[in-house]
């Protein structure tokens, strides 16, 4: 069995990836062979003095910084996409434009079937004193910037690396991680699940590279203004409707039947397209919010709505057809939806966005989307504006 790479190899790999270099690019700049870089990163050999000097110079580091004993990374100031209010916690840390963005890893954003890796720790013990003393956060470890966005101090776990940051509610978005990781050099992926309105707000604030929004036909993008100079690229399409417990399939024929039988629903947060669709159908039928038990609940996404129904916490909820079918629920369509990727003009030429545009046509990604019942990927990668 091959040994795991030691700290020397890990430091080199992280420093290379953080600068966006492939092994061949780094080898060429350092005047060494790609095999030498690979051998050091994998832990199969220690670098000679010539190799160590060449690699350190190419990466803009000293030999001691690159190959010496590991030291905790200095804190950086990051903008948090959601309030932490001074609490410690694990975050995904990514450079977006000319600043760092932190995505709190808690609840559904921090766990799939297991915990997701963190890029840093926000406000760990004694961080405030150390950060202030070193001056790395301009004398502050929290507060707000000129736009009122929360600033937090984050202790990176390893060097931050190029990361595509996407906000949106489509649970198929994490499929982008695999083809992005296979690029040379690779690009990491971070997903902030939220409704369309929140995703566009984060994009306008410059906190994400891409906002995922879904709308009906050509009705506009979630009723919200687009970021300046934005491009819109297709991703998927699906039907949106009522995800219903299978045993109630013959009883529930629509939202009016849910209200008539006083069945409990699970709702989405304000600003989510699913909630807007539910309200439009409710108003069309002349129903009040009080006619729908559970109207005040707020699930975080399509899969969360379907999971709550499958677990018996509610009898129905508005979700995408792929989410309903993934949990074996009955489905009553209400609208055809298009899910698109909105790219702010300021990030269009970035390495992260260019990597996204490249992998959207990946045969692997298209095959994965086609394998999910209820998805239509016919416009994936198509420029819509």
mmCIF file of C-alpha atoms in Angstrom:
data_model
loop_
_atom_site.group_PDB
_atom_site.id
_atom_site.type_symbol
_atom_site.label_atom_id
_atom_site.label_comp_id
_atom_site.label_asym_id
_atom_site.label_seq_id
_atom_site.Cartn_x
_atom_site.Cartn_y
_atom_site.Cartn_z
ATOM 1 C CA UNK A 1 0.000 0.000 0.000
ATOM 2 C CA UNK A 2 1.342 3.424 -0.961
ATOM 3 C CA UNK A 3 2.146 5.747 1.915
ATOM 4 C CA UNK A 4 0.146 8.894 2.358
ATOM 5 C CA UNK A 5 2.108 12.015 1.339
ATOM 6 C CA UNK A 6 3.882 13.692 4.231
ATOM 7 C CA UNK A 7 3.594 17.342 5.191
ATOM 8 C CA UNK A 8 6.282 18.288 2.658
ATOM 9 C CA UNK A 9 4.248 16.883 -0.214
ATOM 10 C CA UNK A 10 0.967 18.298 1.080
ATOM 11 C CA UNK A 11 2.484 21.777 1.485
ATOM 12 C CA UNK A 12 3.800 21.726 -2.073
ATOM 13 C CA UNK A 13 0.526 20.487 -3.546
ATOM 14 C CA UNK A 14 -1.573 23.052 -1.648
ATOM 15 C CA UNK A 15 0.788 25.912 -2.547
ATOM 16 C CA UNK A 16 0.717 24.883 -6.224
ATOM 17 C CA UNK A 17 -3.073 24.519 -6.359
ATOM 18 C CA UNK A 18 -3.602 27.793 -4.493
ATOM 19 C CA UNK A 19 -1.738 29.568 -7.298
ATOM 20 C CA UNK A 20 -3.590 27.703 -10.015
ATOM 21 C CA UNK A 21 -0.565 25.901 -11.480
ATOM 22 C CA UNK A 22 -0.545 22.407 -12.944
ATOM 23 C CA UNK A 23 2.363 20.130 -12.074
ATOM 24 C CA UNK A 24 3.807 20.705 -15.557
ATOM 25 C CA UNK A 25 3.504 24.480 -15.297
ATOM 26 C CA UNK A 26 5.244 24.522 -11.911
ATOM 27 C CA UNK A 27 7.963 22.170 -13.159
ATOM 28 C CA UNK A 28 8.676 24.414 -16.156
ATOM 29 C CA UNK A 29 8.932 27.539 -13.989
ATOM 30 C CA UNK A 30 11.176 25.769 -11.468
ATOM 31 C CA UNK A 31 13.413 24.145 -14.097
ATOM 32 C CA UNK A 32 12.710 20.623 -12.886
ATOM 33 C CA UNK A 33 10.854 17.643 -14.322
ATOM 34 C CA UNK A 34 7.133 17.074 -13.791
ATOM 35 C CA UNK A 35 8.053 13.654 -12.387
ATOM 36 C CA UNK A 36 10.115 15.384 -9.683
ATOM 37 C CA UNK A 37 7.134 17.540 -8.681
ATOM 38 C CA UNK A 38 4.838 14.500 -8.649
ATOM 39 C CA UNK A 39 7.277 12.462 -6.573
ATOM 40 C CA UNK A 40 7.553 15.163 -3.908
ATOM 41 C CA UNK A 41 3.795 15.758 -3.760
ATOM 42 C CA UNK A 42 3.054 12.038 -3.437
ATOM 43 C CA UNK A 43 5.624 11.615 -0.663
ATOM 44 C CA UNK A 44 7.726 9.181 -2.701
ATOM 45 C CA UNK A 45 10.875 11.304 -2.419
ATOM 46 C CA UNK A 46 12.272 14.309 -0.607
ATOM 47 C CA UNK A 47 13.415 17.200 -2.780
ATOM 48 C CA UNK A 48 17.097 17.800 -3.390
ATOM 49 C CA UNK A 49 18.416 21.238 -2.515
ATOM 50 C CA UNK A 50 18.317 22.289 -6.191
ATOM 51 C CA UNK A 51 14.733 21.096 -6.600
ATOM 52 C CA UNK A 52 13.632 22.689 -3.313
ATOM 53 C CA UNK A 53 15.191 26.041 -4.242
ATOM 54 C CA UNK A 54 13.640 25.983 -7.715
ATOM 55 C CA UNK A 55 10.149 25.100 -6.466
ATOM 56 C CA UNK A 56 10.222 27.666 -3.664
ATOM 57 C CA UNK A 57 11.359 30.430 -6.008
ATOM 58 C CA UNK A 58 8.677 29.566 -8.580
ATOM 59 C CA UNK A 59 5.988 29.707 -5.873
ATOM 60 C CA UNK A 60 7.279 32.923 -4.308
ATOM 61 C CA UNK A 61 8.074 31.235 -1.001
ATOM 62 C CA UNK A 62 11.175 30.532 1.025
ATOM 63 C CA UNK A 63 12.419 26.961 1.309
ATOM 64 C CA UNK A 64 11.567 27.073 5.009
ATOM 65 C CA UNK A 65 8.003 28.218 4.309
ATOM 66 C CA UNK A 66 7.469 25.522 1.691
ATOM 67 C CA UNK A 67 9.315 22.565 3.195
ATOM 68 C CA UNK A 68 9.859 23.489 6.845
ATOM 69 C CA UNK A 69 7.687 22.450 9.815
ATOM 70 C CA UNK A 70 4.059 23.398 9.298
ATOM 71 C CA UNK A 71 2.859 26.558 10.998
ATOM 72 C CA UNK A 72 -0.776 27.616 11.433
ATOM 73 C CA UNK A 73 -1.887 29.864 8.603
ATOM 74 C CA UNK A 74 -2.356 33.539 9.442
ATOM 75 C CA UNK A 75 -5.977 34.708 9.762
ATOM 76 C CA UNK A 76 -7.568 36.433 6.796
ATOM 77 C CA UNK A 77 -10.578 38.731 6.671
ATOM 78 C CA UNK A 78 -13.509 37.263 4.763
ATOM 79 C CA UNK A 79 -17.068 38.332 3.969
ATOM 80 C CA UNK A 80 -19.621 35.841 5.271
ATOM 81 C CA UNK A 81 -22.591 34.996 3.021
ATOM 82 C CA UNK A 82 -24.727 34.386 6.133
ATOM 83 C CA UNK A 83 -24.540 35.905 9.637
ATOM 84 C CA UNK A 84 -22.220 34.175 12.134
ATOM 85 C CA UNK A 85 -22.604 36.902 14.786
ATOM 86 C CA UNK A 86 -19.248 36.140 16.365
ATOM 87 C CA UNK A 87 -19.833 32.398 16.751
ATOM 88 C CA UNK A 88 -17.016 29.946 16.051
ATOM 89 C CA UNK A 89 -17.586 27.540 13.210
ATOM 90 C CA UNK A 90 -16.284 25.704 10.187
ATOM 91 C CA UNK A 91 -16.531 27.542 6.858
ATOM 92 C CA UNK A 92 -15.741 26.951 3.224
ATOM 93 C CA UNK A 93 -13.237 29.638 2.252
ATOM 94 C CA UNK A 94 -12.834 30.833 -1.335
ATOM 95 C CA UNK A 95 -11.329 33.825 -3.138
ATOM 96 C CA UNK A 96 -14.023 35.640 -5.145
ATOM 97 C CA UNK A 97 -12.660 38.597 -7.080
ATOM 98 C CA UNK A 98 -10.326 40.563 -4.842
ATOM 99 C CA UNK A 99 -11.578 39.288 -1.471
ATOM 100 C CA UNK A 100 -12.248 36.116 0.472
ATOM 101 C CA UNK A 101 -15.764 34.775 0.960
ATOM 102 C CA UNK A 102 -16.769 32.432 3.798
ATOM 103 C CA UNK A 103 -19.676 29.988 3.501
ATOM 104 C CA UNK A 104 -20.717 28.690 6.956
ATOM 105 C CA UNK A 105 -20.755 24.878 7.097
ATOM 106 C CA UNK A 106 -23.752 24.171 9.265
ATOM 107 C CA UNK A 107 -26.957 22.229 8.752
ATOM 108 C CA UNK A 108 -27.578 21.276 5.155
ATOM 109 C CA UNK A 109 -24.681 23.406 3.923
ATOM 110 C CA UNK A 110 -22.178 21.434 5.996
ATOM 111 C CA UNK A 111 -23.284 17.846 5.527
ATOM 112 C CA UNK A 112 -24.347 15.562 2.708
ATOM 113 C CA UNK A 113 -24.228 11.934 3.726
ATOM 114 C CA UNK A 114 -21.238 12.957 5.821
ATOM 115 C CA UNK A 115 -19.399 16.097 6.868
ATOM 116 C CA UNK A 116 -17.887 18.201 4.121
ATOM 117 C CA UNK A 117 -14.265 19.417 4.304
ATOM 118 C CA UNK A 118 -13.775 22.925 5.685
ATOM 119 C CA UNK A 119 -11.459 25.556 4.274
ATOM 120 C CA UNK A 120 -11.066 27.377 7.567
ATOM 121 C CA UNK A 121 -12.298 28.089 11.080
ATOM 122 C CA UNK A 122 -14.194 31.275 11.820
ATOM 123 C CA UNK A 123 -13.443 32.910 15.172
ATOM 124 C CA UNK A 124 -11.686 29.960 16.841
ATOM 125 C CA UNK A 125 -10.509 30.431 20.473
ATOM 126 C CA UNK A 126 -7.966 33.237 20.943
ATOM 127 C CA UNK A 127 -8.128 34.156 17.253
ATOM 128 C CA UNK A 128 -9.251 37.683 18.000
ATOM 129 C CA UNK A 129 -6.231 38.456 20.156
ATOM 130 C CA UNK A 130 -3.735 36.877 17.723
ATOM 131 C CA UNK A 131 -5.270 38.469 14.635
ATOM 132 C CA UNK A 132 -5.405 41.921 16.175
ATOM 133 C CA UNK A 133 -1.835 41.655 17.460
ATOM 134 C CA UNK A 134 -0.500 40.609 14.062
ATOM 135 C CA UNK A 135 -2.457 43.274 12.206
ATOM 136 C CA UNK A 136 -3.729 40.746 9.682
ATOM 137 C CA UNK A 137 -7.314 41.947 10.014
ATOM 138 C CA UNK A 138 -6.720 45.688 10.355
ATOM 139 C CA UNK A 139 -7.413 45.552 14.055
ATOM 140 C CA UNK A 140 -10.813 43.926 13.750
ATOM 141 C CA UNK A 141 -11.996 40.329 13.681
ATOM 142 C CA UNK A 142 -15.626 41.082 12.974
ATOM 143 C CA UNK A 143 -17.890 43.917 11.974
ATOM 144 C CA UNK A 144 -19.231 45.134 8.638
ATOM 145 C CA UNK A 145 -17.786 46.628 5.487
ATOM 146 C CA UNK A 146 -18.996 49.760 3.687
ATOM 147 C CA UNK A 147 -21.875 47.792 2.139
ATOM 148 C CA UNK A 148 -23.010 46.452 5.521
ATOM 149 C CA UNK A 149 -21.721 42.907 4.854
ATOM 150 C CA UNK A 150 -20.453 40.946 7.834
ATOM 151 C CA UNK A 151 -16.674 40.658 8.076
ATOM 152 C CA UNK A 152 -15.206 37.765 10.026
ATOM 153 C CA UNK A 153 -11.723 36.481 10.808
ATOM 154 C CA UNK A 154 -11.007 33.035 9.382
ATOM 155 C CA UNK A 155 -8.035 30.793 10.130
ATOM 156 C CA UNK A 156 -7.446 28.897 6.855
ATOM 157 C CA UNK A 157 -6.934 25.135 6.960
ATOM 158 C CA UNK A 158 -4.270 25.053 4.269
ATOM 159 C CA UNK A 159 -3.850 27.675 1.540
ATOM 160 C CA UNK A 160 -7.120 28.790 -0.077
ATOM 161 C CA UNK A 161 -7.335 27.435 -3.615
ATOM 162 C CA UNK A 162 -9.191 28.553 -6.749
ATOM 163 C CA UNK A 163 -12.839 27.698 -6.031
ATOM 164 C CA UNK A 164 -15.978 28.211 -8.091
ATOM 165 C CA UNK A 165 -18.652 29.541 -5.712
ATOM 166 C CA UNK A 166 -22.251 29.006 -6.836
ATOM 167 C CA UNK A 167 -25.478 29.960 -5.029
ATOM 168 C CA UNK A 168 -28.803 28.397 -5.982
ATOM 169 C CA UNK A 169 -31.301 25.690 -5.125
ATOM 170 C CA UNK A 170 -30.745 22.981 -7.769
ATOM 171 C CA UNK A 171 -29.458 19.860 -5.969
ATOM 172 C CA UNK A 172 -27.733 18.836 -9.219
ATOM 173 C CA UNK A 173 -25.224 21.693 -8.860
ATOM 174 C CA UNK A 174 -22.726 19.621 -6.782
ATOM 175 C CA UNK A 175 -22.272 17.381 -9.833
ATOM 176 C CA UNK A 176 -20.049 20.180 -11.160
ATOM 177 C CA UNK A 177 -17.391 19.331 -8.555
ATOM 178 C CA UNK A 178 -16.147 16.189 -10.301
ATOM 179 C CA UNK A 179 -15.345 17.601 -13.773
ATOM 180 C CA UNK A 180 -13.918 20.784 -12.213
ATOM 181 C CA UNK A 181 -11.545 18.684 -10.091
ATOM 182 C CA UNK A 182 -10.324 16.824 -13.202
ATOM 183 C CA UNK A 183 -9.157 19.991 -14.950
ATOM 184 C CA UNK A 184 -5.428 20.704 -15.114
ATOM 185 C CA UNK A 185 -4.968 22.718 -12.983
ATOM 186 C CA UNK A 186 -8.052 21.759 -10.946
ATOM 187 C CA UNK A 187 -10.724 24.112 -9.632
ATOM 188 C CA UNK A 188 -12.567 23.391 -6.384
ATOM 189 C CA UNK A 189 -16.323 23.840 -5.969
ATOM 190 C CA UNK A 190 -18.416 25.430 -3.212
ATOM 191 C CA UNK A 191 -22.219 25.512 -3.194
ATOM 192 C CA UNK A 192 -24.445 27.797 -1.143
ATOM 193 C CA UNK A 193 -28.009 26.379 -1.371
ATOM 194 C CA UNK A 194 -30.625 29.130 -1.351
ATOM 195 C CA UNK A 195 -33.601 30.440 -3.287
ATOM 196 C CA UNK A 196 -33.330 32.351 -6.544
ATOM 197 C CA UNK A 197 -33.813 35.814 -5.023
ATOM 198 C CA UNK A 198 -31.112 35.208 -2.401
ATOM 199 C CA UNK A 199 -28.745 33.822 -5.057
ATOM 200 C CA UNK A 200 -29.141 36.948 -7.201
ATOM 201 C CA UNK A 201 -28.616 39.167 -4.165
ATOM 202 C CA UNK A 202 -25.323 37.402 -3.375
ATOM 203 C CA UNK A 203 -24.260 37.778 -7.006
ATOM 204 C CA UNK A 204 -25.013 41.509 -7.003
ATOM 205 C CA UNK A 205 -22.993 41.830 -3.783
ATOM 206 C CA UNK A 206 -20.041 40.102 -5.464
ATOM 207 C CA UNK A 207 -20.029 37.164 -3.028
ATOM 208 C CA UNK A 208 -20.467 34.359 -5.578
ATOM 209 C CA UNK A 209 -19.177 33.707 -9.076
ATOM 210 C CA UNK A 210 -22.543 32.367 -10.262
ATOM 211 C CA UNK A 211 -26.187 32.631 -9.183
ATOM 212 C CA UNK A 212 -28.513 29.765 -10.062
ATOM 213 C CA UNK A 213 -32.104 30.855 -10.665
ATOM 214 C CA UNK A 214 -35.168 29.093 -11.972
ATOM 215 C CA UNK A 215 -38.120 30.686 -13.676
ATOM 216 C CA UNK A 216 -41.140 29.801 -15.755
ATOM 217 C CA UNK A 217 -40.433 30.209 -19.465
ATOM 218 C CA UNK A 218 -39.290 33.751 -20.236
ATOM 219 C CA UNK A 219 -40.881 35.432 -17.219
ATOM 220 C CA UNK A 220 -37.598 36.982 -16.089
ATOM 221 C CA UNK A 221 -35.044 35.855 -13.543
ATOM 222 C CA UNK A 222 -36.864 35.452 -10.211
ATOM 223 C CA UNK A 223 -38.308 38.967 -10.507
ATOM 224 C CA UNK A 224 -34.942 40.381 -9.411
ATOM 225 C CA UNK A 225 -32.466 42.652 -11.231
ATOM 226 C CA UNK A 226 -29.438 40.892 -12.699
ATOM 227 C CA UNK A 227 -25.868 41.857 -11.761
ATOM 228 C CA UNK A 228 -24.184 44.351 -14.080
ATOM 229 C CA UNK A 229 -23.112 42.896 -17.409
ATOM 230 C CA UNK A 230 -24.494 39.471 -16.528
ATOM 231 C CA UNK A 231 -24.593 36.525 -18.915
ATOM 232 C CA UNK A 232 -27.206 33.790 -18.510
ATOM 233 C CA UNK A 233 -26.237 30.208 -19.332
ATOM 234 C CA UNK A 234 -28.556 27.213 -19.354
ATOM 235 C CA UNK A 235 -28.156 24.341 -16.903
ATOM 236 C CA UNK A 236 -31.288 22.222 -16.484
ATOM 237 C CA UNK A 237 -35.078 22.290 -16.779
ATOM 238 C CA UNK A 238 -37.721 20.426 -14.821
ATOM 239 C CA UNK A 239 -41.366 20.438 -13.791
ATOM 240 C CA UNK A 240 -42.235 22.059 -10.470
ATOM 241 C CA UNK A 241 -45.237 20.954 -8.502
ATOM 242 C CA UNK A 242 -46.659 19.218 -5.452
ATOM 243 C CA UNK A 243 -44.614 16.384 -3.947
ATOM 244 C CA UNK A 244 -47.199 14.235 -2.163
ATOM 245 C CA UNK A 245 -47.095 11.211 0.108
ATOM 246 C CA UNK A 246 -47.702 8.158 -2.135
ATOM 247 C CA UNK A 247 -50.621 6.889 -0.068
ATOM 248 C CA UNK A 248 -52.454 10.180 -0.645
ATOM 249 C CA UNK A 249 -52.112 10.113 -4.423
ATOM 250 C CA UNK A 250 -55.801 9.403 -4.969
ATOM 251 C CA UNK A 251 -56.862 12.061 -2.430
ATOM 252 C CA UNK A 252 -54.608 14.947 -3.411
ATOM 253 C CA UNK A 253 -55.421 16.220 -6.891
ATOM 254 C CA UNK A 254 -54.202 19.749 -6.274
ATOM 255 C CA UNK A 255 -53.684 22.468 -3.680
ATOM 256 C CA UNK A 256 -57.444 22.858 -3.213
ATOM 257 C CA UNK A 257 -57.696 19.234 -2.075
ATOM 258 C CA UNK A 258 -54.855 19.801 0.411
ATOM 259 C CA UNK A 259 -56.745 22.740 1.902
ATOM 260 C CA UNK A 260 -60.076 20.912 1.893
ATOM 261 C CA UNK A 261 -58.671 17.903 3.780
ATOM 262 C CA UNK A 262 -56.551 20.121 6.081
ATOM 263 C CA UNK A 263 -53.381 18.279 5.106
ATOM 264 C CA UNK A 264 -50.077 19.692 6.323
ATOM 265 C CA UNK A 265 -47.602 21.193 3.867
ATOM 266 C CA UNK A 266 -43.923 22.094 4.115
ATOM 267 C CA UNK A 267 -43.103 25.462 2.565
ATOM 268 C CA UNK A 268 -39.948 27.173 1.272
ATOM 269 C CA UNK A 269 -38.369 30.436 2.394
ATOM 270 C CA UNK A 270 -39.578 33.826 1.052
ATOM 271 C CA UNK A 271 -37.857 34.586 -2.245
ATOM 272 C CA UNK A 272 -37.722 30.950 -3.324
ATOM 273 C CA UNK A 273 -39.364 30.201 -6.667
ATOM 274 C CA UNK A 274 -41.191 27.227 -5.121
ATOM 275 C CA UNK A 275 -42.833 29.502 -2.556
ATOM 276 C CA UNK A 276 -43.763 32.007 -5.257
ATOM 277 C CA UNK A 277 -45.358 29.193 -7.250
ATOM 278 C CA UNK A 278 -47.271 27.985 -4.194
ATOM 279 C CA UNK A 279 -48.554 31.519 -3.514
ATOM 280 C CA UNK A 280 -49.591 31.987 -7.143
ATOM 281 C CA UNK A 281 -51.580 28.732 -7.068
ATOM 282 C CA UNK A 282 -53.056 29.612 -3.661
ATOM 283 C CA UNK A 283 -54.228 32.990 -4.931
ATOM 284 C CA UNK A 284 -55.614 31.483 -8.112
ATOM 285 C CA UNK A 285 -57.758 29.151 -5.991
ATOM 286 C CA UNK A 286 -58.790 31.934 -3.587
ATOM 287 C CA UNK A 287 -57.060 30.300 -0.596
ATOM 288 C CA UNK A 288 -55.609 32.123 2.401
ATOM 289 C CA UNK A 289 -52.323 31.139 4.028
ATOM 290 C CA UNK A 290 -54.354 30.002 7.054
ATOM 291 C CA UNK A 291 -56.130 27.445 4.863
ATOM 292 C CA UNK A 292 -52.842 25.533 4.535
ATOM 293 C CA UNK A 293 -51.501 24.019 7.786
ATOM 294 C CA UNK A 294 -47.703 24.289 7.782
ATOM 295 C CA UNK A 295 -47.639 27.339 5.519
ATOM 296 C CA UNK A 296 -45.219 29.079 7.911
ATOM 297 C CA UNK A 297 -42.557 26.357 7.673
ATOM 298 C CA UNK A 298 -39.359 27.063 5.708
ATOM 299 C CA UNK A 299 -37.405 24.174 4.186
ATOM 300 C CA UNK A 300 -34.033 25.047 2.663
ATOM 301 C CA UNK A 301 -34.381 23.350 -0.727
ATOM 302 C CA UNK A 302 -36.126 20.906 -3.019
ATOM 303 C CA UNK A 303 -34.609 17.820 -1.425
ATOM 304 C CA UNK A 304 -35.410 19.104 2.056
ATOM 305 C CA UNK A 305 -39.079 19.522 1.092
ATOM 306 C CA UNK A 306 -39.196 15.997 -0.341
ATOM 307 C CA UNK A 307 -37.357 14.587 2.675
ATOM 308 C CA UNK A 308 -39.828 16.182 5.105
ATOM 309 C CA UNK A 309 -42.770 14.680 3.197
ATOM 310 C CA UNK A 310 -41.121 11.259 3.005
ATOM 311 C CA UNK A 311 -40.400 11.370 6.742
ATOM 312 C CA UNK A 312 -44.069 12.039 7.538
ATOM 313 C CA UNK A 313 -43.487 15.569 8.815
ATOM 314 C CA UNK A 314 -45.887 16.871 6.170
ATOM 315 C CA UNK A 315 -48.248 15.451 3.589
ATOM 316 C CA UNK A 316 -47.126 17.616 0.668
ATOM 317 C CA UNK A 317 -44.915 20.474 -0.447
ATOM 318 C CA UNK A 318 -43.840 22.279 -3.621
ATOM 319 C CA UNK A 319 -40.607 20.848 -5.029
ATOM 320 C CA UNK A 320 -39.024 19.869 -8.319
ATOM 321 C CA UNK A 321 -40.048 16.621 -9.969
ATOM 322 C CA UNK A 322 -36.495 15.168 -9.684
ATOM 323 C CA UNK A 323 -36.591 15.747 -5.902
ATOM 324 C CA UNK A 324 -40.027 14.127 -5.562
ATOM 325 C CA UNK A 325 -39.001 11.104 -7.624
ATOM 326 C CA UNK A 326 -35.745 10.735 -5.686
ATOM 327 C CA UNK A 327 -37.821 10.161 -2.532
ATOM 328 C CA UNK A 328 -40.467 7.976 -4.177
ATOM 329 C CA UNK A 329 -43.239 10.553 -3.787
ATOM 330 C CA UNK A 330 -46.272 11.190 -5.969
ATOM 331 C CA UNK A 331 -45.994 14.322 -8.090
ATOM 332 C CA UNK A 332 -48.599 16.796 -9.371
ATOM 333 C CA UNK A 333 -47.064 19.263 -11.866
ATOM 334 C CA UNK A 334 -47.893 22.969 -11.603
ATOM 335 C CA UNK A 335 -45.352 24.605 -13.934
ATOM 336 C CA UNK A 336 -42.430 23.995 -16.255
ATOM 337 C CA UNK A 337 -39.270 25.547 -14.842
ATOM 338 C CA UNK A 338 -35.936 26.497 -16.372
ATOM 339 C CA UNK A 339 -32.850 26.614 -14.141
ATOM 340 C CA UNK A 340 -30.176 28.975 -15.417
ATOM 341 C CA UNK A 341 -26.743 30.148 -14.295
ATOM 342 C CA UNK A 342 -26.345 33.936 -14.005
ATOM 343 C CA UNK A 343 -22.719 35.059 -14.335
ATOM 344 C CA UNK A 344 -21.917 38.641 -13.228
ATOM 345 C CA UNK A 345 -19.844 40.525 -15.782
ATOM 346 C CA UNK A 346 -17.101 41.206 -13.231
ATOM 347 C CA UNK A 347 -16.376 37.463 -12.961
ATOM 348 C CA UNK A 348 -16.911 36.432 -16.587
ATOM 349 C CA UNK A 349 -13.198 36.275 -17.446
ATOM 350 C CA UNK A 350 -12.125 34.672 -14.163
ATOM 351 C CA UNK A 351 -10.444 31.302 -14.189
ATOM 352 C CA UNK A 352 -13.263 29.836 -12.092
ATOM 353 C CA UNK A 353 -16.017 30.888 -14.514
ATOM 354 C CA UNK A 354 -14.029 29.859 -17.565
ATOM 355 C CA UNK A 355 -13.595 26.441 -15.958
ATOM 356 C CA UNK A 356 -17.362 26.251 -15.391
ATOM 357 C CA UNK A 357 -18.122 27.060 -19.031
ATOM 358 C CA UNK A 358 -15.693 24.354 -20.085
ATOM 359 C CA UNK A 359 -17.185 21.575 -17.945
ATOM 360 C CA UNK A 360 -20.823 22.386 -18.758
ATOM 361 C CA UNK A 361 -20.301 20.520 -22.024
ATOM 362 C CA UNK A 362 -18.553 17.609 -20.314
ATOM 363 C CA UNK A 363 -19.989 14.276 -21.528
ATOM 364 C CA UNK A 364 -19.736 12.988 -17.956
ATOM 365 C CA UNK A 365 -21.830 15.878 -16.587
ATOM 366 C CA UNK A 366 -24.434 15.576 -19.323
ATOM 367 C CA UNK A 367 -24.692 11.831 -18.733
ATOM 368 C CA UNK A 368 -25.125 12.385 -14.997
ATOM 369 C CA UNK A 369 -27.906 14.918 -15.527
ATOM 370 C CA UNK A 370 -29.606 12.600 -18.016
ATOM 371 C CA UNK A 371 -29.506 9.781 -15.452
ATOM 372 C CA UNK A 372 -31.586 11.799 -12.965
ATOM 373 C CA UNK A 373 -35.339 11.239 -13.558
ATOM 374 C CA UNK A 374 -37.153 14.490 -14.272
ATOM 375 C CA UNK A 375 -34.186 16.534 -15.509
ATOM 376 C CA UNK A 376 -33.865 17.986 -19.006
ATOM 377 C CA UNK A 377 -30.291 19.080 -19.793
ATOM 378 C CA UNK A 378 -30.932 20.045 -23.438
ATOM 379 C CA UNK A 379 -29.832 23.656 -22.848
ATOM 380 C CA UNK A 380 -26.899 22.887 -20.522
ATOM 381 C CA UNK A 381 -24.081 25.253 -21.452
ATOM 382 C CA UNK A 382 -26.160 27.261 -23.953
ATOM 383 C CA UNK A 383 -25.841 31.015 -23.685
ATOM 384 C CA UNK A 384 -29.367 32.367 -23.193
ATOM 385 C CA UNK A 385 -28.637 36.108 -23.416
#
